[in-house]
PDB file of C-alpha atoms in Angstrom:
ATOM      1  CA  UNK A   1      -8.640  17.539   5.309  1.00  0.00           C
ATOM      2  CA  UNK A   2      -4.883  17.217   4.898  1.00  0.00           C
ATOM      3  CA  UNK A   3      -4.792  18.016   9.016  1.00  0.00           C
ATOM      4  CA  UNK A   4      -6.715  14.985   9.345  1.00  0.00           C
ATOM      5  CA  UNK A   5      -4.452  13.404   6.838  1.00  0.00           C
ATOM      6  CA  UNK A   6      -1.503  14.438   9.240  1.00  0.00           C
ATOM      7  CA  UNK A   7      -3.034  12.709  12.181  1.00  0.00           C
ATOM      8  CA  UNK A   8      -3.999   9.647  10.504  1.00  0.00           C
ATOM      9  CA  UNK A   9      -0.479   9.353   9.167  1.00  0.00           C
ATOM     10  CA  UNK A  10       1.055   9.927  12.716  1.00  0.00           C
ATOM     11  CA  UNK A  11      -1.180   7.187  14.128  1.00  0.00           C
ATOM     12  CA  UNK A  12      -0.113   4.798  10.866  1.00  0.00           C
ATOM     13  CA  UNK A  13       3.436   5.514  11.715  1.00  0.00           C
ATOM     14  CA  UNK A  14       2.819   5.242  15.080  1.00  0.00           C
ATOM     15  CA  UNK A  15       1.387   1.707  14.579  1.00  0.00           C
ATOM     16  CA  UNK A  16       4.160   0.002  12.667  1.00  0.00           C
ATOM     17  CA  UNK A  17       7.230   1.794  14.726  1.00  0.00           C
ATOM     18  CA  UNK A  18       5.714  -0.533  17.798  1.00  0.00           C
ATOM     19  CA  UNK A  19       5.474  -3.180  15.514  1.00  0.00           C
ATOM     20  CA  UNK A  20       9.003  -2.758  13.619  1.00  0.00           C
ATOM     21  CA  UNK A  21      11.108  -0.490  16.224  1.00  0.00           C
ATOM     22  CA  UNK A  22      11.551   2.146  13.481  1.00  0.00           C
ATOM     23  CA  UNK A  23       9.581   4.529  11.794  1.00  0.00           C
ATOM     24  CA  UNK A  24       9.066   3.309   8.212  1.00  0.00           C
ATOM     25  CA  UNK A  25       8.001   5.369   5.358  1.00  0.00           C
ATOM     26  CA  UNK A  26       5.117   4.698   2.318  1.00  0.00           C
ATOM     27  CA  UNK A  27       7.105   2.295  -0.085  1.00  0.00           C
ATOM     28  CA  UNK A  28       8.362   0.161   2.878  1.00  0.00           C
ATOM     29  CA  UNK A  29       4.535   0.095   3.838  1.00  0.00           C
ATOM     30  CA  UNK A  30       2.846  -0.832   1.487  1.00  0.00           C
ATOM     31  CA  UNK A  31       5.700  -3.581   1.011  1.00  0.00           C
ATOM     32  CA  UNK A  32       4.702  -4.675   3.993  1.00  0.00           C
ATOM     33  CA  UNK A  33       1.355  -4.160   3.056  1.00  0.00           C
ATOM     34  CA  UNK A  34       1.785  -6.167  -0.172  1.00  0.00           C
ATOM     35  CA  UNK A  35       4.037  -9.059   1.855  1.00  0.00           C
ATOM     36  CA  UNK A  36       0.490  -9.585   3.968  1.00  0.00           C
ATOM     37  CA  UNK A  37      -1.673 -10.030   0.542  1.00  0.00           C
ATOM     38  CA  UNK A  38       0.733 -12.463  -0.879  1.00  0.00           C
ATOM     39  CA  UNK A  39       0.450 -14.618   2.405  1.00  0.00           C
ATOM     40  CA  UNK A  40       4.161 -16.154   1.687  1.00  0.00           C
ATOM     41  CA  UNK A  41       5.774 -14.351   5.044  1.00  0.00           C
ATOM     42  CA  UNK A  42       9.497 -12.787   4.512  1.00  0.00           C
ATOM     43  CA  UNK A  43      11.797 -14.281   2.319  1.00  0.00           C
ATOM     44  CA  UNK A  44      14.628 -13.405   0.536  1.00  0.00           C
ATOM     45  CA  UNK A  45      13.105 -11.913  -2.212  1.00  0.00           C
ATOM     46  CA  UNK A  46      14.436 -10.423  -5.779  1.00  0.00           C
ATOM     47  CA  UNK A  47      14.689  -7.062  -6.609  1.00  0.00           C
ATOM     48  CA  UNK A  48      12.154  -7.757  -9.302  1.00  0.00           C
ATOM     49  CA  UNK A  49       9.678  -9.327  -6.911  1.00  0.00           C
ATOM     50  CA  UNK A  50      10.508  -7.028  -4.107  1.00  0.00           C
ATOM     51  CA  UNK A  51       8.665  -4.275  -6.777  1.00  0.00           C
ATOM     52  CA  UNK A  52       6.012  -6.798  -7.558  1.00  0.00           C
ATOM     53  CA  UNK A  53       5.111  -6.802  -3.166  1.00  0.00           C
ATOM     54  CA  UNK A  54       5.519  -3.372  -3.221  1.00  0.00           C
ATOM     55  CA  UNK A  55       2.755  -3.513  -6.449  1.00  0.00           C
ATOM     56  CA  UNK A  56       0.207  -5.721  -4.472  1.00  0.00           C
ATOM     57  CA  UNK A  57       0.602  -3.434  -1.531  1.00  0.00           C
ATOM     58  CA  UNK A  58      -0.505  -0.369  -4.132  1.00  0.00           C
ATOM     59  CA  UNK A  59      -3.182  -2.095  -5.819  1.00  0.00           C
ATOM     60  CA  UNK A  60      -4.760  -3.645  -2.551  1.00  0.00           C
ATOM     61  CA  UNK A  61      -4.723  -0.021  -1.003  1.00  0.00           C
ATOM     62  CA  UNK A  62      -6.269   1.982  -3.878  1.00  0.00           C
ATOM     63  CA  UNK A  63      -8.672  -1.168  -4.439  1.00  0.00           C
ATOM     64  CA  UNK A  64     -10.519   0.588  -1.485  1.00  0.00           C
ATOM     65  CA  UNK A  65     -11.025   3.485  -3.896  1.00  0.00           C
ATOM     66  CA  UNK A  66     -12.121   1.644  -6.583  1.00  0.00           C
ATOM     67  CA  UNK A  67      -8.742   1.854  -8.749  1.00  0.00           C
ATOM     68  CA  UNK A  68      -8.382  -1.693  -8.590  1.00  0.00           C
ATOM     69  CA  UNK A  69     -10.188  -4.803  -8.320  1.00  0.00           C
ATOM     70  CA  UNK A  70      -8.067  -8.456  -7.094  1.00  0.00           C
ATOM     71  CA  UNK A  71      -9.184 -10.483 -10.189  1.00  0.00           C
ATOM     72  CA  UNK A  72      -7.468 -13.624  -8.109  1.00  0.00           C
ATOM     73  CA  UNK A  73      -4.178 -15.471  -7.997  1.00  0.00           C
ATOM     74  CA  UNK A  74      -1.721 -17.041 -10.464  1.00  0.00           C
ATOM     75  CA  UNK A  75      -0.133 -20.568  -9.808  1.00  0.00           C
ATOM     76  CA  UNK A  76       1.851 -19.839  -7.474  1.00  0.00           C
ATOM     77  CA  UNK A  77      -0.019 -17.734  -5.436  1.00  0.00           C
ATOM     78  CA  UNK A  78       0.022 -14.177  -6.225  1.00  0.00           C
ATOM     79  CA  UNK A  79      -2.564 -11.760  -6.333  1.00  0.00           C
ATOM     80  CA  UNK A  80      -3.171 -10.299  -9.405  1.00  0.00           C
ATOM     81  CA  UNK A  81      -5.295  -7.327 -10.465  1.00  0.00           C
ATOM     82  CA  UNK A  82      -7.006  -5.213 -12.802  1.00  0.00           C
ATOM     83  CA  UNK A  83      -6.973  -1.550 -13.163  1.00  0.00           C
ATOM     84  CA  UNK A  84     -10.645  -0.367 -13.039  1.00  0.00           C
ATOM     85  CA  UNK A  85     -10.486   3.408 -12.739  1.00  0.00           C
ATOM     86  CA  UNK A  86      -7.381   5.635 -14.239  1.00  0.00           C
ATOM     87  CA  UNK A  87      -5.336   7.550 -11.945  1.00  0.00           C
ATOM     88  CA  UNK A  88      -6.262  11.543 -14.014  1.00  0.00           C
ATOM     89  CA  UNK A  89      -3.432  12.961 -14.956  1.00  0.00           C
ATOM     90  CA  UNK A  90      -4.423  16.092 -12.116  1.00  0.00           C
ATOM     91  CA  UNK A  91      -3.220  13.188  -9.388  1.00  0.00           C
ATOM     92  CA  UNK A  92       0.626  13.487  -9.704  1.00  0.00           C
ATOM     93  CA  UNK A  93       3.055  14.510  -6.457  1.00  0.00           C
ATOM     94  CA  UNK A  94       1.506  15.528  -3.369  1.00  0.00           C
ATOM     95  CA  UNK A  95      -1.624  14.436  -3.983  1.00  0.00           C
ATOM     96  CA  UNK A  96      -0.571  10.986  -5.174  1.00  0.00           C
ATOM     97  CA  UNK A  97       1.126  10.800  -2.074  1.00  0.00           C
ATOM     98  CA  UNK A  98      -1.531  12.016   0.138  1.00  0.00           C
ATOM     99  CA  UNK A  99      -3.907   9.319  -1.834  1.00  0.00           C
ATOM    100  CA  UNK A 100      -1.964   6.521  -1.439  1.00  0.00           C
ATOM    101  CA  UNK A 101      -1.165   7.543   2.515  1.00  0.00           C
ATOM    102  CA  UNK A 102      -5.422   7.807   2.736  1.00  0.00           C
ATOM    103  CA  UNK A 103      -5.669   4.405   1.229  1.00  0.00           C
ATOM    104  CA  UNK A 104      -2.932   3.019   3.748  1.00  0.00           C
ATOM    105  CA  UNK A 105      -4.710   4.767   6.848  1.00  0.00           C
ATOM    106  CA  UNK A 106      -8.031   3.355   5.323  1.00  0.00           C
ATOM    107  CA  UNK A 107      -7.046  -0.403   5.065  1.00  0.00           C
ATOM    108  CA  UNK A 108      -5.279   0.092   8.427  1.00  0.00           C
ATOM    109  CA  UNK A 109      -8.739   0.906   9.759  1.00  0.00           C
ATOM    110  CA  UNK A 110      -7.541   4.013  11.468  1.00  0.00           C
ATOM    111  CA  UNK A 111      -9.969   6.321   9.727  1.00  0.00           C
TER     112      UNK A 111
END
């Protein structure tokens, strides 16, 4: 499984160095990730908000998993969400990492 994982990763990483010209790691991802949800584009964006993309790019990932479901938008556009199933307490490091870079490969269709 975590071979697989490996591969899948590569080919994720693979994927957004053509797009970006640099290899980009999970937070800048699913930032990126997040940025496509919200549908604004790239701005200059606050710290604060910068953590909120970075949120929708989590949510919309594990969503796939059944963590989260997109409950809609607010008034000015942003996704929100509600936490259906609880992360156990068992899912902390590694395998929150691996998770999260499953859910990525997943929503990238590269599974």
């Amino acid at each position: 499984m975590e071979n697989d994982l490996a591969k899948d990763w590569l080919q994720v990483e693979k994927m957004v160095f053509k797009r970006f010209g640099e290899k980009l790691d999970e937070q800048t991802i699913l930032f990126i990730i997040g940025l496509q949800e919200l549908g604004k584009g790239d701005a200059d964006y606050k710290k604060e908000e910068k953590l909120d993309i970075i949120h929708i790019g989590v949510c919309t990932v594990l969503s796939q998993f059944g963590y989260y479901q997109r409950i809609g938008d607010d008034d000015d556009g942003w996704p929100h969400f509600k936490n259906i199933k609880k992360l156990s307490n068992e899912i902390q490091g590694e395998s929150q990492e691996n998770l999260i870079k499953q859910a990525i490969v997943k929503y990238f269709n590269l599974q």
